[in-house]
PDB file of C-alpha atoms in Angstrom:
ATOM      1  CA  LEU A   1       0.453   0.138   0.076  1.00  0.00           C
ATOM      2  CA  PRO A   2       1.338   3.326  -0.620  1.00  0.00           C
ATOM      3  CA  LYS A   3       1.932   5.473   2.344  1.00  0.00           C
ATOM      4  CA  LYS A   4      -1.268   7.258   2.104  1.00  0.00           C
ATOM      5  CA  GLN A   5      -3.357   4.233   2.468  1.00  0.00           C
ATOM      6  CA  VAL A   6      -1.812   3.021   5.697  1.00  0.00           C
ATOM      7  CA  MET A   7      -1.137   6.218   7.484  1.00  0.00           C
ATOM      8  CA  PRO A   8      -4.724   7.097   8.201  1.00  0.00           C
ATOM      9  CA  ILE A   9      -5.831   3.280   9.427  1.00  0.00           C
ATOM     10  CA  ILE A  10      -2.868   4.291  11.989  1.00  0.00           C
ATOM     11  CA  HIS A  11      -4.056   5.120  15.756  1.00  0.00           C
ATOM     12  CA  PRO A  12      -3.304   8.821  15.945  1.00  0.00           C
ATOM     13  CA  GLU A  13      -1.637   8.082  18.898  1.00  0.00           C
ATOM     14  CA  ASP A  14       1.004   5.739  17.200  1.00  0.00           C
ATOM     15  CA  GLN A  15       1.030   8.006  13.868  1.00  0.00           C
ATOM     16  CA  ARG A  16       4.346   9.908  14.904  1.00  0.00           C
ATOM     17  CA  ARG A  17       6.071   6.766  16.508  1.00  0.00           C
ATOM     18  CA  LEU A  18       5.298   5.134  13.436  1.00  0.00           C
ATOM     19  CA  GLU A  19       6.430   7.548  11.107  1.00  0.00           C
ATOM     20  CA  MET A  20       9.387   7.627  13.266  1.00  0.00           C
ATOM     21  CA  ALA A  21      10.119   4.264  13.038  1.00  0.00           C
ATOM     22  CA  PHE A  22       9.392   3.815   9.369  1.00  0.00           C
ATOM     23  CA  GLU A  23      11.648   6.677   8.726  1.00  0.00           C
ATOM     24  CA  PRO A  24      14.696   4.187   7.785  1.00  0.00           C
ATOM     25  CA  VAL A  25      12.646   2.106   5.897  1.00  0.00           C
ATOM     26  CA  PHE A  26      12.782   4.852   3.399  1.00  0.00           C
ATOM     27  CA  GLN A  27      15.755   4.822   3.338  1.00  0.00           C
ATOM     28  CA  GLY A  28      15.635   1.305   1.526  1.00  0.00           C
ATOM     29  CA  GLU A  29      16.131  -0.682   5.306  1.00  0.00           C
ATOM     30  CA  ARG A  30      13.656  -3.419   6.649  1.00  0.00           C
ATOM     31  CA  CYS A  31      11.508  -2.162   9.855  1.00  0.00           C
ATOM     32  CA  GLU A  32       9.297  -4.396  12.068  1.00  0.00           C
ATOM     33  CA  LEU A  33       7.398  -2.830  15.088  1.00  0.00           C
ATOM     34  CA  THR A  34       4.009  -3.532  17.356  1.00  0.00           C
ATOM     35  CA  HIS A  35       1.594  -0.396  17.031  1.00  0.00           C
ATOM     36  CA  ARG A  36      -2.540  -0.582  16.904  1.00  0.00           C
ATOM     37  CA  ILE A  37      -4.939   0.246  13.519  1.00  0.00           C
ATOM     38  CA  ILE A  38      -8.303   1.678  13.512  1.00  0.00           C
ATOM     39  CA  ARG A  39     -10.372  -1.418  11.495  1.00  0.00           C
ATOM     40  CA  GLN A  40     -12.322   1.209   8.430  1.00  0.00           C
ATOM     41  CA  ASN A  41     -14.973  -1.313   8.326  1.00  0.00           C
ATOM     42  CA  ASP A  42     -15.830  -0.819  12.099  1.00  0.00           C
ATOM     43  CA  GLY A  43     -14.228   1.397  14.207  1.00  0.00           C
ATOM     44  CA  SER A  44     -11.966  -1.414  16.380  1.00  0.00           C
ATOM     45  CA  VAL A  45      -9.206  -0.702  17.388  1.00  0.00           C
ATOM     46  CA  ARG A  46      -6.569  -3.722  17.390  1.00  0.00           C
ATOM     47  CA  TYR A  47      -2.602  -4.208  17.590  1.00  0.00           C
ATOM     48  CA  VAL A  48      -0.936  -5.327  15.031  1.00  0.00           C
ATOM     49  CA  ARG A  49       2.769  -6.532  14.737  1.00  0.00           C
ATOM     50  CA  VAL A  50       4.440  -5.029  11.047  1.00  0.00           C
ATOM     51  CA  ALA A  51       7.525  -5.902   9.384  1.00  0.00           C
ATOM     52  CA  GLY A  52       7.200  -3.588   6.216  1.00  0.00           C
ATOM     53  CA  GLN A  53      10.338  -3.018   3.277  1.00  0.00           C
ATOM     54  CA  LEU A  54       9.943  -0.407   0.464  1.00  0.00           C
ATOM     55  CA  PHE A  55       9.803  -1.806  -2.626  1.00  0.00           C
ATOM     56  CA  THR A  56       9.927   0.801  -6.238  1.00  0.00           C
ATOM     57  CA  SER A  57       6.937  -0.817  -8.813  1.00  0.00           C
ATOM     58  CA  GLU A  58       7.544  -1.705 -11.878  1.00  0.00           C
ATOM     59  CA  THR A  59       5.837   1.845 -12.871  1.00  0.00           C
ATOM     60  CA  GLY A  60       8.258   3.691 -10.287  1.00  0.00           C
ATOM     61  CA  GLN A  61       5.998   3.956  -7.497  1.00  0.00           C
ATOM     62  CA  GLU A  62       7.789   3.907  -4.141  1.00  0.00           C
ATOM     63  CA  GLN A  63       5.699   1.062  -1.920  1.00  0.00           C
ATOM     64  CA  LEU A  64       5.582   0.600   1.252  1.00  0.00           C
ATOM     65  CA  VAL A  65       5.513  -4.020   1.201  1.00  0.00           C
ATOM     66  CA  GLY A  66       4.894  -5.243   4.678  1.00  0.00           C
ATOM     67  CA  ILE A  67       3.400  -8.283   6.752  1.00  0.00           C
ATOM     68  CA  CYS A  68       0.834  -7.283   9.376  1.00  0.00           C
ATOM     69  CA  ARG A  69      -0.387  -9.871  12.373  1.00  0.00           C
ATOM     70  CA  ASP A  70      -3.264  -9.686  14.582  1.00  0.00           C
ATOM     71  CA  ILE A  71      -1.728  -9.304  17.860  1.00  0.00           C
ATOM     72  CA  THR A  72      -5.157  -8.124  19.643  1.00  0.00           C
ATOM     73  CA  LEU A  73      -5.546 -10.614  21.913  1.00  0.00           C
ATOM     74  CA  GLU A  74      -1.971 -11.587  22.683  1.00  0.00           C
ATOM     75  CA  VAL A  75      -1.847  -8.163  23.950  1.00  0.00           C
ATOM     76  CA  GLU A  76      -5.190  -8.314  26.021  1.00  0.00           C
ATOM     77  CA  THR A  77      -3.738 -11.287  27.836  1.00  0.00           C
ATOM     78  CA  ASN A  78      -0.920 -10.064  28.418  1.00  0.00           C
ATOM     79  CA  GLN A  79      -2.684  -6.445  30.250  1.00  0.00           C
ATOM     80  CA  ARG A  80      -5.299  -8.765  32.171  1.00  0.00           C
ATOM     81  CA  LEU A  81      -1.974 -11.079  33.216  1.00  0.00           C
ATOM     82  CA  MET A  82       0.176  -7.574  34.456  1.00  0.00           C
ATOM     83  CA  GLU A  83      -3.083  -6.363  36.271  1.00  0.00           C
ATOM     84  CA  SER A  84      -3.457  -9.745  38.182  1.00  0.00           C
ATOM     85  CA  GLU A  85      -0.185 -10.063  38.628  1.00  0.00           C
ATOM     86  CA  ALA A  86      -0.225  -6.423  40.342  1.00  0.00           C
ATOM     87  CA  ARG A  87      -3.146  -7.523  42.214  1.00  0.00           C
ATOM     88  CA  PHE A  88      -1.689 -10.353  43.277  1.00  0.00           C
ATOM     89  CA  ARG A  89       1.259  -8.683  45.204  1.00  0.00           C
ATOM     90  CA  ALA A  90      -0.792  -5.794  46.180  1.00  0.00           C
ATOM     91  CA  LEU A  91      -2.737  -8.395  47.898  1.00  0.00           C
ATOM     92  CA  PHE A  92       0.500 -11.063  48.882  1.00  0.00           C
ATOM     93  CA  ASN A  93       2.549  -7.302  50.570  1.00  0.00           C
ATOM     94  CA  LYS A  94      -0.136  -6.204  51.968  1.00  0.00           C
ATOM     95  CA  VAL A  95      -1.561  -9.234  54.102  1.00  0.00           C
ATOM     96  CA  THR A  96      -0.811  -9.712  57.716  1.00  0.00           C
ATOM     97  CA  ASP A  97       0.874 -12.947  58.303  1.00  0.00           C
ATOM     98  CA  ALA A  98       4.497 -13.258  56.956  1.00  0.00           C
ATOM     99  CA  ILE A  99       4.577 -15.491  53.883  1.00  0.00           C
ATOM    100  CA  LEU A 100       7.286 -17.377  52.479  1.00  0.00           C
ATOM    101  CA  VAL A 101       7.428 -19.703  49.889  1.00  0.00           C
ATOM    102  CA  THR A 102      10.069 -22.277  49.131  1.00  0.00           C
ATOM    103  CA  ASP A 103      10.629 -25.716  47.363  1.00  0.00           C
ATOM    104  CA  GLY A 104      12.658 -27.210  50.150  1.00  0.00           C
ATOM    105  CA  PHE A 105      13.996 -27.572  53.444  1.00  0.00           C
ATOM    106  CA  ASN A 106      17.392 -26.685  51.832  1.00  0.00           C
ATOM    107  CA  ARG A 107      16.673 -24.415  49.040  1.00  0.00           C
ATOM    108  CA  PRO A 108      16.320 -20.409  49.084  1.00  0.00           C
ATOM    109  CA  PHE A 109      12.683 -19.226  49.741  1.00  0.00           C
ATOM    110  CA  VAL A 110      11.059 -18.224  46.358  1.00  0.00           C
ATOM    111  CA  MET A 111       9.008 -15.479  47.880  1.00  0.00           C
ATOM    112  CA  VAL A 112       8.576 -13.158  50.326  1.00  0.00           C
ATOM    113  CA  ASN A 113       6.277 -10.932  51.727  1.00  0.00           C
ATOM    114  CA  ASN A 114       6.702  -7.619  53.107  1.00  0.00           C
ATOM    115  CA  THR A 115       5.534  -9.377  57.025  1.00  0.00           C
ATOM    116  CA  ALA A 116       7.857 -11.585  56.526  1.00  0.00           C
ATOM    117  CA  CYS A 117      10.559  -9.143  55.795  1.00  0.00           C
ATOM    118  CA  THR A 118       9.344  -6.754  58.770  1.00  0.00           C
ATOM    119  CA  MET A 119       9.304  -9.454  61.315  1.00  0.00           C
ATOM    120  CA  LEU A 120      12.347 -11.311  60.627  1.00  0.00           C
ATOM    121  CA  GLY A 121      14.534  -7.998  59.893  1.00  0.00           C
ATOM    122  CA  TYR A 122      15.958  -8.933  56.656  1.00  0.00           C
ATOM    123  CA  SER A 123      15.151  -7.237  53.896  1.00  0.00           C
ATOM    124  CA  ARG A 124      13.551  -9.210  50.361  1.00  0.00           C
ATOM    125  CA  GLU A 125      16.627  -9.512  48.580  1.00  0.00           C
ATOM    126  CA  GLU A 126      18.403 -10.985  51.882  1.00  0.00           C
ATOM    127  CA  LEU A 127      15.574 -13.688  53.010  1.00  0.00           C
ATOM    128  CA  LEU A 128      15.483 -15.001  49.165  1.00  0.00           C
ATOM    129  CA  GLN A 129      19.203 -16.514  49.628  1.00  0.00           C
ATOM    130  CA  LEU A 130      18.683 -17.908  53.014  1.00  0.00           C
ATOM    131  CA  ARG A 131      17.010 -21.209  53.154  1.00  0.00           C
ATOM    132  CA  PRO A 132      14.438 -22.126  55.772  1.00  0.00           C
ATOM    133  CA  MET A 133      16.220 -23.332  58.125  1.00  0.00           C
ATOM    134  CA  ASP A 134      18.169 -20.567  57.920  1.00  0.00           C
ATOM    135  CA  ILE A 135      15.597 -18.879  60.054  1.00  0.00           C
ATOM    136  CA  HIS A 136      15.475 -21.315  62.635  1.00  0.00           C
ATOM    137  CA  PRO A 137      17.890 -21.650  66.149  1.00  0.00           C
ATOM    138  CA  ASP A 138      20.396 -24.231  65.124  1.00  0.00           C
ATOM    139  CA  ASP A 139      19.033 -26.214  68.386  1.00  0.00           C
ATOM    140  CA  SER A 140      15.791 -26.897  66.180  1.00  0.00           C
ATOM    141  CA  THR A 141      17.051 -27.293  63.019  1.00  0.00           C
ATOM    142  CA  LYS A 142      15.201 -31.320  63.444  1.00  0.00           C
ATOM    143  CA  LEU A 143      12.364 -30.873  64.994  1.00  0.00           C
ATOM    144  CA  THR A 144      12.413 -28.042  62.752  1.00  0.00           C
ATOM    145  CA  GLU A 145      12.686 -30.557  59.534  1.00  0.00           C
ATOM    146  CA  GLU A 146      10.305 -33.377  61.428  1.00  0.00           C
ATOM    147  CA  HIS A 147       7.492 -30.023  60.913  1.00  0.00           C
ATOM    148  CA  PHE A 148       8.689 -28.704  57.366  1.00  0.00           C
ATOM    149  CA  GLU A 149       8.366 -32.350  56.506  1.00  0.00           C
ATOM    150  CA  ASN A 150       4.901 -33.082  58.526  1.00  0.00           C
ATOM    151  CA  GLN A 151       3.708 -30.240  57.332  1.00  0.00           C
ATOM    152  CA  ARG A 152       4.798 -31.116  53.626  1.00  0.00           C
ATOM    153  CA  MET A 153       2.556 -34.464  53.689  1.00  0.00           C
ATOM    154  CA  GLY A 154      -0.492 -32.254  55.428  1.00  0.00           C
ATOM    155  CA  ALA A 155      -0.401 -32.333  58.746  1.00  0.00           C
ATOM    156  CA  GLY A 156      -1.964 -29.135  60.920  1.00  0.00           C
ATOM    157  CA  VAL A 157      -0.460 -26.276  62.382  1.00  0.00           C
ATOM    158  CA  VAL A 158       2.921 -25.996  64.426  1.00  0.00           C
ATOM    159  CA  LEU A 159       2.314 -23.701  67.415  1.00  0.00           C
ATOM    160  CA  ASP A 160       4.895 -21.572  68.983  1.00  0.00           C
ATOM    161  CA  HIS A 161       7.780 -22.260  66.860  1.00  0.00           C
ATOM    162  CA  PRO A 162      11.150 -20.956  67.167  1.00  0.00           C
ATOM    163  CA  VAL A 163      12.483 -18.471  64.606  1.00  0.00           C
ATOM    164  CA  LYS A 164      15.592 -16.328  64.640  1.00  0.00           C
ATOM    165  CA  CYS A 165      15.544 -13.196  63.317  1.00  0.00           C
ATOM    166  CA  LYS A 166      18.377 -10.886  61.417  1.00  0.00           C
ATOM    167  CA  ASP A 167      19.607  -9.221  64.576  1.00  0.00           C
ATOM    168  CA  GLY A 168      19.712 -13.059  66.353  1.00  0.00           C
ATOM    169  CA  SER A 169      16.611 -12.499  68.830  1.00  0.00           C
ATOM    170  CA  ILE A 170      14.237 -15.081  69.224  1.00  0.00           C
ATOM    171  CA  LYS A 171      10.526 -15.042  67.942  1.00  0.00           C
ATOM    172  CA  TYR A 172       8.128 -17.835  68.429  1.00  0.00           C
ATOM    173  CA  VAL A 173       5.000 -18.381  65.484  1.00  0.00           C
ATOM    174  CA  ASP A 174       2.926 -20.430  64.732  1.00  0.00           C
ATOM    175  CA  ILE A 175       3.493 -21.867  60.550  1.00  0.00           C
ATOM    176  CA  ASN A 176       0.623 -22.960  58.715  1.00  0.00           C
ATOM    177  CA  THR A 177       1.566 -24.588  55.501  1.00  0.00           C
ATOM    178  CA  ALA A 178       0.235 -25.362  52.624  1.00  0.00           C
ATOM    179  CA  THR A 179       1.799 -27.214  49.262  1.00  0.00           C
ATOM    180  CA  VAL A 180       1.318 -25.224  45.720  1.00  0.00           C
ATOM    181  CA  GLU A 181       2.301 -26.524  42.199  1.00  0.00           C
ATOM    182  CA  VAL A 182       4.521 -22.918  40.997  1.00  0.00           C
ATOM    183  CA  GLN A 183       6.034 -24.037  37.494  1.00  0.00           C
ATOM    184  CA  GLY A 184       5.697 -27.271  37.925  1.00  0.00           C
ATOM    185  CA  ARG A 185       7.311 -27.829  41.014  1.00  0.00           C
ATOM    186  CA  PRO A 186       5.736 -28.524  44.498  1.00  0.00           C
ATOM    187  CA  HIS A 187       6.414 -25.967  46.768  1.00  0.00           C
ATOM    188  CA  GLN A 188       5.253 -24.697  50.535  1.00  0.00           C
ATOM    189  CA  VAL A 189       3.954 -21.871  51.282  1.00  0.00           C
ATOM    190  CA  GLY A 190       3.864 -20.834  54.559  1.00  0.00           C
TER     191      GLY A 190
END
């Protein structure tokens, strides 16, 4: 299509960016980008991924030739996923119970919430370097490991179990866990 036929279907907010992105195309380079179009038949907005290159027709007219793929469903799905992730993070980090997620007693935590960081005195980055066994006093390691395994198998709440804070102080907490699948692997959430 000639440029004058392409630009009217481009979403007004994307036209300047598209013109800038295609400037090298009019110098003979190939271009790929994602933008919005407005469908002429119904006025709906669609997201498209295009790859284009300038060609000269047999009559000497320059034409932008390319492939345009509708990716609206993909974009909308990603937007919903990001919104869901944001809602999850907000809930996870606002809950008043400490939550720590691991996929093994001797493996580092994979997720921790703000309450866990505050309660134990660690930054999130520090806590994600630790394993469940690292936050329990040395003299309770065997008992902690037994409780961890029992809860992994579905046992109830562990009451008044000692945890070791960053400053070395000991707090006694109730621990309840659930097993959830994360990326195809079982994880303990406690």
